[in-house]
Short mmCIF file of C-alpha atoms in Angstrom, two decimals:
data_model
loop_
_atom_site.label_atom_id
_atom_site.label_comp_id
_atom_site.label_asym_id
_atom_site.label_seq_id
_atom_site.Cartn_x
_atom_site.Cartn_y
_atom_site.Cartn_z
CA MET A 1 1.26 15.48 1.79
CA LEU A 2 3.63 15.45 -1.19
CA LEU A 3 5.80 12.49 -2.05
CA GLN A 4 8.16 11.64 -4.84
CA LEU A 5 7.46 8.69 -7.13
CA THR A 6 10.21 7.01 -9.12
CA LEU A 7 9.39 5.51 -12.50
CA ILE A 8 11.54 3.07 -14.41
CA GLY A 9 14.57 4.30 -16.23
CA TYR A 10 17.23 4.52 -13.56
CA ALA A 11 20.83 4.72 -14.72
CA PRO A 12 23.76 5.81 -12.53
CA CYS A 13 25.07 7.99 -15.35
CA VAL A 14 21.74 9.77 -15.84
CA ALA A 15 20.67 12.41 -13.34
CA LEU A 16 17.16 12.13 -11.94
CA SER A 17 14.73 14.62 -13.41
CA GLN A 18 11.48 15.85 -11.87
CA ILE A 19 8.94 16.08 -14.65
CA GLY A 20 5.17 15.71 -14.33
CA THR A 21 3.19 14.52 -11.32
CA ALA A 22 2.38 11.21 -9.66
CA SER A 23 0.27 9.81 -6.85
CA LEU A 24 0.20 6.87 -4.46
CA THR A 25 -3.43 6.08 -3.70
CA TRP A 26 -4.53 3.73 -0.93
CA GLN A 27 -7.63 1.64 -1.64
CA ALA A 28 -9.78 -0.94 0.16
CA SER A 29 -11.71 -4.02 -0.96
CA LEU A 30 -14.47 -5.54 1.15
CA ASP A 31 -15.03 -8.48 -1.23
CA GLY A 32 -11.61 -10.10 -1.34
CA GLY A 33 -10.17 -7.95 -4.12
CA THR A 34 -12.98 -8.00 -6.71
CA THR A 35 -13.83 -4.30 -6.34
CA TRP A 36 -11.77 -1.47 -4.88
CA THR A 37 -12.70 1.86 -3.28
CA SER A 38 -10.61 4.99 -2.74
CA ASN A 39 -10.94 7.78 -0.17
CA GLU A 40 -13.44 6.29 2.31
CA VAL A 41 -15.26 3.05 3.14
CA GLN A 42 -17.49 1.86 5.99
CA THR A 43 -17.50 -1.63 7.45
CA LEU A 44 -18.28 -3.55 10.63
CA ILE A 45 -16.02 -4.35 13.56
CA GLY A 46 -14.04 -7.55 13.11
CA THR A 47 -14.01 -7.28 9.31
CA SER A 48 -11.12 -8.40 7.13
CA VAL A 49 -10.25 -5.67 4.60
CA ARG A 50 -7.89 -6.07 1.67
CA ILE A 51 -5.68 -2.99 1.21
CA ARG A 52 -3.59 -1.93 -1.77
CA ALA A 53 -1.35 0.95 -2.89
CA VAL A 54 -1.84 2.15 -6.48
CA ALA A 55 0.81 4.22 -8.25
CA SER A 56 -0.17 6.50 -11.12
CA TRP A 57 1.60 9.26 -13.02
CA SER A 58 1.00 11.87 -15.72
CA GLN A 59 1.85 10.99 -19.32
CA ASP A 60 4.90 13.27 -19.35
CA ALA A 61 6.27 11.79 -16.10
CA GLY A 62 7.44 8.46 -17.44
CA TYR A 63 7.06 5.32 -19.52
CA SER A 64 6.66 2.69 -16.79
CA PHE A 65 7.05 2.11 -13.06
CA ASP A 66 10.57 1.74 -11.69
CA LEU A 67 10.61 1.92 -7.89
CA SER A 68 8.96 3.34 -4.79
CA GLN A 69 10.11 3.24 -1.17
CA PHE A 70 7.77 3.86 1.78
CA ASP A 71 6.52 2.62 5.14
CA GLY A 72 2.84 1.66 5.25
CA THR A 73 0.77 3.02 8.15
CA VAL A 74 -2.63 2.40 9.74
CA ARG A 75 -3.55 5.04 12.32
CA GLY A 76 -6.45 4.55 14.71
CA PHE A 77 -8.22 7.61 16.12
CA ALA A 78 -9.50 8.05 19.69
CA GLY A 79 -8.08 4.71 20.78
CA ALA A 80 -9.64 2.66 17.99
CA GLY A 81 -7.80 -0.25 16.39
CA ARG A 82 -5.12 -0.87 19.01
CA THR A 83 -5.24 -4.60 18.23
CA ASP A 84 -5.82 -4.41 14.47
CA ALA A 85 -3.46 -6.73 12.58
CA ALA A 86 -1.88 -6.68 9.10
CA THR A 87 -0.96 -9.90 7.26
CA ASN A 88 -0.69 -11.49 3.80
CA PHE A 89 1.70 -8.92 2.33
CA ARG A 90 2.14 -9.07 -1.44
CA VAL A 91 4.02 -7.22 -4.17
CA PRO A 92 2.10 -8.01 -7.39
CA SER A 93 4.01 -9.64 -10.27
CA PRO A 94 6.04 -8.68 -12.26
CA LEU A 95 7.26 -6.29 -9.56
CA THR A 96 9.68 -7.60 -6.95
CA ALA A 97 9.87 -7.00 -3.20
CA GLY A 98 13.00 -4.85 -3.18
CA ILE A 99 15.40 -4.11 -6.02
CA SER A 100 16.98 -7.58 -5.77
CA GLY A 101 13.75 -9.27 -4.60
CA GLY A 102 13.27 -11.33 -1.48
CA ASP A 103 12.38 -8.60 1.04
CA THR A 104 10.11 -9.73 3.89
CA TYR A 105 7.43 -7.43 5.29
CA VAL A 106 5.91 -7.38 8.78
CA ALA A 107 3.60 -5.21 10.89
CA GLN A 108 4.77 -3.50 14.08
CA ARG A 109 2.83 -1.41 16.59
CA PHE A 110 3.90 2.14 17.57
CA ALA A 111 1.19 3.47 19.93
CA ASP A 112 -1.82 4.32 17.72
CA ILE A 113 0.04 3.53 14.47
CA LEU A 114 0.45 0.08 12.93
CA LYS A 115 3.53 0.22 10.69
CA ILE A 116 4.11 -2.15 7.74
CA ASP A 117 7.79 -2.32 6.87
CA GLU A 118 10.73 -4.54 5.96
CA VAL A 119 11.42 -7.01 8.78
CA ARG A 120 14.88 -5.57 9.56
CA ASP A 121 13.49 -2.08 10.21
CA THR A 122 12.30 -1.86 13.82
CA VAL A 123 12.10 1.92 14.34
CA ALA A 124 9.15 4.28 13.98
CA PRO A 125 7.61 5.01 10.55
CA GLY A 126 9.89 6.92 8.18
CA LEU A 127 12.95 6.79 10.44
CA GLY A 128 14.63 3.55 9.39
CA GLN A 129 16.86 2.58 6.47
CA ARG A 130 14.55 -0.17 5.16
CA SER A 131 11.08 0.06 3.65
CA ILE A 132 8.44 -1.48 1.45
CA ALA A 133 10.19 -1.24 -1.92
CA PRO A 134 8.26 -2.50 -4.98
CA ALA A 135 10.56 -2.42 -8.02
CA GLN A 136 11.05 -3.62 -11.59
CA LEU A 137 13.94 -3.52 -14.05
CA TYR A 138 13.79 -1.69 -17.38
CA GLU A 139 11.92 -3.42 -20.18
CA SER A 140 14.95 -4.19 -22.37
CA ALA A 141 16.43 -6.31 -19.55
CA GLY A 142 14.31 -9.12 -20.99
CA LEU A 143 12.43 -9.89 -17.76
CA PRO A 144 8.63 -9.67 -17.33
CA HIS A 145 7.70 -5.99 -17.37
CA THR A 146 4.52 -3.92 -17.14
CA THR A 147 3.78 -0.46 -18.49
CA ALA A 148 0.39 -0.32 -16.75
CA ASN A 149 -0.63 3.08 -15.39
CA PRO A 150 -2.22 3.12 -12.83
CA LEU A 151 -0.49 0.12 -11.26
CA SER A 152 -1.09 -1.77 -8.02
CA ILE A 153 2.31 -2.05 -6.34
CA PHE A 154 1.60 -3.43 -2.84
CA GLU A 155 -1.21 -5.26 -1.02
CA TYR A 156 -2.00 -6.61 2.42
CA THR A 157 -4.92 -7.74 4.58
CA LEU A 158 -6.06 -5.56 7.48
CA GLN A 159 -7.90 -7.50 10.17
CA LEU A 160 -9.98 -5.04 12.18
CA ASP A 161 -10.40 -5.68 15.90
CA GLY A 162 -13.63 -5.30 17.90
CA SER A 163 -13.38 -1.54 18.37
CA ALA A 164 -15.47 0.98 16.46
CA GLY A 165 -13.87 4.16 15.15
CA THR A 166 -11.89 5.56 12.22
CA ARG A 167 -8.67 4.18 10.81
CA GLU A 168 -6.54 6.05 8.28
CA VAL A 169 -4.51 3.91 5.88
CA SER A 170 -1.56 5.75 4.35
CA SER A 171 2.23 5.75 4.07
CA VAL A 172 5.31 7.86 4.79
CA TRP A 173 8.48 8.25 2.77
CA LEU A 174 11.85 7.59 4.35
CA LEU A 175 13.88 10.56 5.49
CA PRO A 176 16.55 11.79 3.02
CA PRO A 177 18.90 10.62 1.72
CA ILE A 178 17.57 7.04 1.92
CA GLY A 179 14.09 7.70 0.55
CA ASN A 180 14.65 11.04 -1.18
CA PRO A 181 15.20 9.78 -4.78
CA VAL A 182 12.59 7.01 -4.72
CA ARG A 183 9.21 8.37 -3.62
CA ILE A 184 7.85 7.13 -6.91
CA ARG A 185 10.28 6.73 -9.77
CA THR A 186 9.52 5.96 -13.41
CA TRP A 187 11.53 4.77 -16.36
CA ARG A 188 11.66 7.38 -19.11
CA GLY A 189 11.71 4.61 -21.75
CA PRO A 190 12.23 0.86 -22.19
CA SER A 191 16.03 0.99 -22.01
CA PHE A 192 18.52 1.41 -19.17
CA MET A 193 20.01 4.39 -20.98
CA ASP A 194 16.68 6.21 -21.17
CA GLY A 195 17.13 7.16 -17.52
CA ASN A 196 14.43 7.69 -14.92
CA ASN A 197 12.28 10.42 -13.45
CA SER A 198 11.05 11.28 -9.94
CA PRO A 199 7.89 13.35 -10.39
CA GLU A 200 6.39 15.22 -7.45
CA THR A 201 4.07 12.71 -5.82
CA SER A 202 1.01 13.10 -3.63
CA VAL A 203 -0.21 10.43 -1.21
CA VAL A 204 -3.98 9.84 -1.18
CA PRO A 205 -4.89 8.19 2.15
CA LEU A 206 -7.89 5.95 2.81
CA ARG A 207 -10.30 6.32 5.74
CA ILE A 208 -12.07 3.24 7.10
CA ASN A 209 -15.08 4.01 9.28
CA VAL A 210 -15.63 0.98 11.50
CA VAL A 211 -19.05 0.64 13.12
CA VAL A 212 -20.91 -1.75 15.41
CA PRO A 213 -23.78 -3.74 13.80
CA ALA A 214 -27.18 -2.10 14.27
CA PRO A 215 -29.36 -3.78 16.94
CA ALA A 216 -31.88 -4.89 14.31
CA SER A 217 -29.13 -6.64 12.36
CA ALA A 218 -27.88 -8.36 15.49
CA ALA A 219 -31.42 -9.49 16.34
CA CYS A 220 -31.89 -10.95 12.86
CA LEU A 221 -28.66 -12.88 13.21
CA MET A 222 -29.84 -14.28 16.55
CA ILE A 223 -33.17 -15.36 15.04
CA VAL A 224 -31.42 -17.10 12.12
CA ALA A 225 -28.99 -18.83 14.49
CA SER A 226 -31.89 -19.96 16.73
CA GLY A 227 -33.77 -21.36 13.74
CA LEU A 228 -30.73 -23.31 12.57
CA ALA A 229 -30.23 -24.74 16.04
CA ARG A 230 -33.87 -25.99 16.15
CA ARG A 231 -33.49 -27.64 12.77
CA ARG A 232 -30.41 -29.51 13.93
CA ARG A 233 -32.27 -30.88 16.97
CA ARG A 234 -35.05 -32.37 14.83
#
Protein backbone atom coordinates (compact mmCIF):
# COMPACT_ATOMS: atom_id res chain seq x y z
CA MET A 1 0.00 0.00 0.00
CA LEU A 2 1.40 3.43 -0.90
CA LEU A 3 0.80 6.50 1.21
CA GLN A 4 1.97 10.06 1.11
CA LEU A 5 4.03 11.50 3.95
CA THR A 6 4.24 15.23 4.59
CA LEU A 7 7.43 16.68 6.02
CA ILE A 8 7.79 20.11 7.56
CA GLY A 9 7.98 23.13 5.34
CA TYR A 10 4.38 23.90 4.53
CA ALA A 11 3.62 27.35 3.18
CA PRO A 12 0.38 28.34 1.42
CA CYS A 13 2.36 30.16 -1.25
CA VAL A 14 4.59 27.17 -1.98
CA ALA A 15 3.19 24.27 -3.99
CA LEU A 16 3.70 20.80 -2.57
CA SER A 17 6.39 18.81 -4.32
CA GLN A 18 6.78 15.02 -4.40
CA ILE A 19 10.47 14.27 -4.06
CA GLY A 20 12.02 11.15 -2.55
CA THR A 21 10.29 8.38 -0.61
CA ALA A 22 8.96 7.87 2.90
CA SER A 23 7.44 5.17 5.06
CA LEU A 24 5.15 4.79 8.05
CA THR A 25 6.22 1.68 9.95
CA TRP A 26 4.15 0.10 12.72
CA GLN A 27 6.11 -1.46 15.58
CA ALA A 28 5.38 -3.35 18.81
CA SER A 29 7.03 -3.46 22.23
CA LEU A 30 6.43 -6.31 24.66
CA ASP A 31 8.50 -4.72 27.45
CA GLY A 32 6.76 -1.40 27.96
CA GLY A 33 8.65 0.53 25.28
CA THR A 34 12.26 -0.46 25.99
CA THR A 35 12.70 -2.43 22.75
CA TRP A 36 10.68 -2.31 19.55
CA THR A 37 10.06 -4.85 16.77
CA SER A 38 8.84 -4.33 13.20
CA ASN A 39 7.03 -6.70 10.83
CA GLU A 40 5.99 -9.54 13.18
CA VAL A 41 5.88 -10.48 16.88
CA GLN A 42 4.41 -13.37 18.88
CA THR A 43 2.84 -13.07 22.30
CA LEU A 44 0.30 -14.72 24.60
CA ILE A 45 -3.42 -14.11 24.89
CA GLY A 46 -4.30 -11.32 27.31
CA THR A 47 -1.01 -9.49 26.77
CA SER A 48 -0.66 -5.71 26.81
CA VAL A 49 1.35 -4.55 23.77
CA ARG A 50 2.68 -1.05 23.23
CA ILE A 51 2.26 0.08 19.61
CA ARG A 52 3.90 2.95 17.76
CA ALA A 53 4.03 4.49 14.27
CA VAL A 54 7.48 5.52 13.01
CA ALA A 55 7.88 7.96 10.12
CA SER A 56 11.05 7.91 8.03
CA TRP A 57 12.07 9.48 4.74
CA SER A 58 14.93 9.57 2.25
CA GLN A 59 17.55 12.31 2.57
CA ASP A 60 16.27 14.14 -0.51
CA ALA A 61 12.65 14.08 0.72
CA GLY A 62 12.93 16.69 3.44
CA TYR A 63 14.64 18.33 6.39
CA SER A 64 12.24 17.43 9.20
CA PHE A 65 8.76 16.06 9.91
CA ASP A 66 5.80 18.36 9.30
CA LEU A 67 2.52 16.44 9.40
CA SER A 68 0.78 13.14 8.76
CA GLN A 69 -2.93 12.30 8.77
CA PHE A 70 -4.26 8.74 9.10
CA ASP A 71 -6.66 6.42 10.90
CA GLY A 72 -5.02 3.64 12.92
CA THR A 73 -6.39 0.11 12.45
CA VAL A 74 -6.13 -3.27 14.18
CA ARG A 75 -7.67 -6.09 12.13
CA GLY A 76 -8.34 -9.49 13.64
CA PHE A 77 -8.41 -12.54 11.36
CA ALA A 78 -10.82 -15.49 11.58
CA GLY A 79 -12.77 -13.89 14.42
CA ALA A 80 -9.78 -13.17 16.63
CA GLY A 81 -9.56 -10.01 18.73
CA ARG A 82 -13.21 -8.96 18.71
CA THR A 83 -12.81 -7.56 22.24
CA ASP A 84 -9.26 -6.22 21.96
CA ALA A 85 -9.00 -2.67 23.32
CA ALA A 86 -6.77 0.33 22.55
CA THR A 87 -5.93 2.95 25.20
CA ASN A 88 -3.21 5.36 26.38
CA PHE A 89 -2.89 7.29 23.12
CA ARG A 90 0.14 9.56 22.85
CA VAL A 91 1.73 11.91 20.33
CA PRO A 92 5.40 12.18 21.44
CA SER A 93 6.79 15.66 22.20
CA PRO A 94 7.60 18.01 20.53
CA LEU A 95 4.87 16.97 18.09
CA THR A 96 1.30 18.02 18.80
CA ALA A 97 -1.98 16.14 18.45
CA GLY A 98 -3.35 18.05 15.47
CA ILE A 99 -2.01 21.20 13.83
CA SER A 100 -3.33 23.38 16.68
CA GLY A 101 -2.89 20.67 19.34
CA GLY A 102 -5.54 19.33 21.66
CA ASP A 103 -7.03 16.55 19.52
CA THR A 104 -8.47 13.61 21.48
CA TYR A 105 -8.14 10.05 20.20
CA VAL A 106 -10.41 7.06 20.86
CA ALA A 107 -10.89 3.48 19.64
CA GLN A 108 -14.08 2.34 17.89
CA ARG A 109 -15.10 -1.10 16.66
CA PHE A 110 -16.15 -1.76 13.03
CA ALA A 111 -16.73 -5.54 12.75
CA ASP A 112 -13.26 -7.15 12.68
CA ILE A 113 -11.44 -3.78 12.65
CA LEU A 114 -10.63 -1.66 15.69
CA LYS A 115 -10.19 1.92 14.47
CA ILE A 116 -8.15 4.56 16.34
CA ASP A 117 -9.23 8.05 15.34
CA GLU A 118 -10.10 11.56 16.50
CA VAL A 119 -13.10 11.45 18.85
CA ARG A 120 -15.36 13.45 16.50
CA ASP A 121 -14.92 10.97 13.64
CA THR A 122 -17.42 8.14 14.05
CA VAL A 123 -17.44 6.60 10.56
CA ALA A 124 -15.46 3.67 9.17
CA PRO A 125 -11.66 3.91 8.68
CA GLY A 126 -10.56 6.39 6.01
CA LEU A 127 -14.05 7.79 5.39
CA GLY A 128 -14.26 10.65 7.89
CA GLN A 129 -12.93 14.20 7.93
CA ARG A 130 -10.90 13.77 11.14
CA SER A 131 -7.86 11.63 11.86
CA ILE A 132 -4.79 11.03 13.95
CA ALA A 133 -2.72 14.06 12.96
CA PRO A 134 0.76 14.39 14.52
CA ALA A 135 2.27 17.75 13.53
CA GLN A 136 5.00 20.28 14.26
CA LEU A 137 5.70 23.83 13.13
CA TYR A 138 8.83 24.83 11.19
CA GLU A 139 12.01 25.20 13.20
CA SER A 140 12.33 29.00 12.86
CA ALA A 141 8.97 29.42 14.64
CA GLY A 142 11.01 29.23 17.84
CA LEU A 143 9.08 26.32 19.37
CA PRO A 144 10.60 22.94 20.33
CA HIS A 145 11.43 21.12 17.11
CA THR A 146 13.00 17.80 16.11
CA THR A 147 14.84 16.86 12.94
CA ALA A 148 15.03 13.17 13.95
CA ASN A 149 14.67 10.67 11.12
CA PRO A 150 13.24 8.09 11.74
CA LEU A 151 10.76 9.60 14.19
CA SER A 152 8.08 8.05 16.40
CA ILE A 153 4.92 10.07 15.77
CA PHE A 154 2.12 8.16 17.55
CA GLU A 155 1.78 5.50 20.27
CA TYR A 156 -0.93 3.54 22.04
CA THR A 157 -1.46 0.41 24.14
CA LEU A 158 -3.21 -2.60 22.61
CA GLN A 159 -4.79 -4.87 25.21
CA LEU A 160 -5.28 -8.29 23.64
CA ASP A 161 -8.34 -10.29 24.64
CA GLY A 162 -8.43 -14.03 25.39
CA SER A 163 -8.63 -15.18 21.77
CA ALA A 164 -5.72 -16.67 19.86
CA GLY A 165 -5.09 -15.65 16.26
CA THR A 166 -3.41 -12.99 14.13
CA ARG A 167 -3.91 -9.26 14.38
CA GLU A 168 -2.60 -6.81 11.78
CA VAL A 169 -1.72 -3.33 13.03
CA SER A 170 -1.70 -0.70 10.29
CA SER A 171 -3.33 2.53 9.13
CA VAL A 172 -5.28 4.06 6.25
CA TRP A 173 -5.08 7.54 4.78
CA LEU A 174 -8.17 9.69 4.52
CA LEU A 175 -9.89 9.91 1.16
CA PRO A 176 -8.96 12.95 -0.99
CA PRO A 177 -9.11 15.86 -0.67
CA ILE A 178 -8.95 15.73 3.15
CA GLY A 179 -5.98 13.38 3.46
CA ASN A 180 -4.46 13.72 -0.01
CA PRO A 181 -1.73 16.32 0.77
CA VAL A 182 -0.74 14.98 4.19
CA ARG A 183 0.10 11.28 3.99
CA ILE A 184 3.51 12.17 5.34
CA ARG A 185 4.74 15.69 4.78
CA THR A 186 8.19 17.11 5.48
CA TRP A 187 9.64 20.57 5.80
CA ARG A 188 12.19 21.28 3.08
CA GLY A 189 14.20 23.44 5.51
CA PRO A 190 13.98 25.20 8.89
CA SER A 191 11.96 28.17 7.64
CA PHE A 192 8.30 28.66 6.70
CA MET A 193 9.40 29.90 3.29
CA ASP A 194 11.38 26.74 2.54
CA GLY A 195 8.09 25.01 1.76
CA ASN A 196 7.23 21.36 2.26
CA ASN A 197 7.26 18.07 0.41
CA SER A 198 4.92 15.07 0.21
CA PRO A 199 7.06 12.10 -0.84
CA GLU A 200 5.42 8.87 -1.96
CA THR A 201 4.94 6.90 1.24
CA SER A 202 4.59 3.20 1.95
CA VAL A 203 2.86 1.78 5.03
CA VAL A 204 4.65 -1.13 6.72
CA PRO A 205 2.07 -3.05 8.81
CA LEU A 206 2.78 -5.16 11.88
CA ARG A 207 1.47 -8.69 12.46
CA ILE A 208 0.89 -9.90 16.02
CA ASN A 209 0.57 -13.67 16.34
CA VAL A 210 -1.35 -14.33 19.55
CA VAL A 211 -1.09 -17.83 21.02
CA VAL A 212 -2.37 -19.79 24.02
CA PRO A 213 0.27 -20.73 26.65
CA ALA A 214 1.69 -24.22 26.14
CA PRO A 215 0.31 -26.84 28.59
CA ALA A 216 3.73 -27.26 30.21
CA SER A 217 3.90 -23.53 30.91
CA ALA A 218 0.42 -23.55 32.40
CA ALA A 219 1.33 -26.54 34.59
CA CYS A 220 4.44 -24.76 35.87
CA LEU A 221 2.37 -21.73 36.77
CA MET A 222 -0.07 -23.94 38.70
CA ILE A 223 2.79 -25.59 40.62
CA VAL A 224 4.28 -22.19 41.53
CA ALA A 225 0.88 -20.88 42.62
CA SER A 226 0.28 -24.03 44.73
CA GLY A 227 3.67 -23.66 46.40
CA LEU A 228 3.00 -20.02 47.26
CA ALA A 229 -0.38 -20.92 48.73
CA ARG A 230 1.21 -23.58 51.01
CA ARG A 231 3.80 -21.10 52.23
CA ARG A 232 1.11 -18.61 53.16
CA ARG A 233 -0.73 -21.24 55.25
CA ARG A 234 2.37 -22.00 57.35
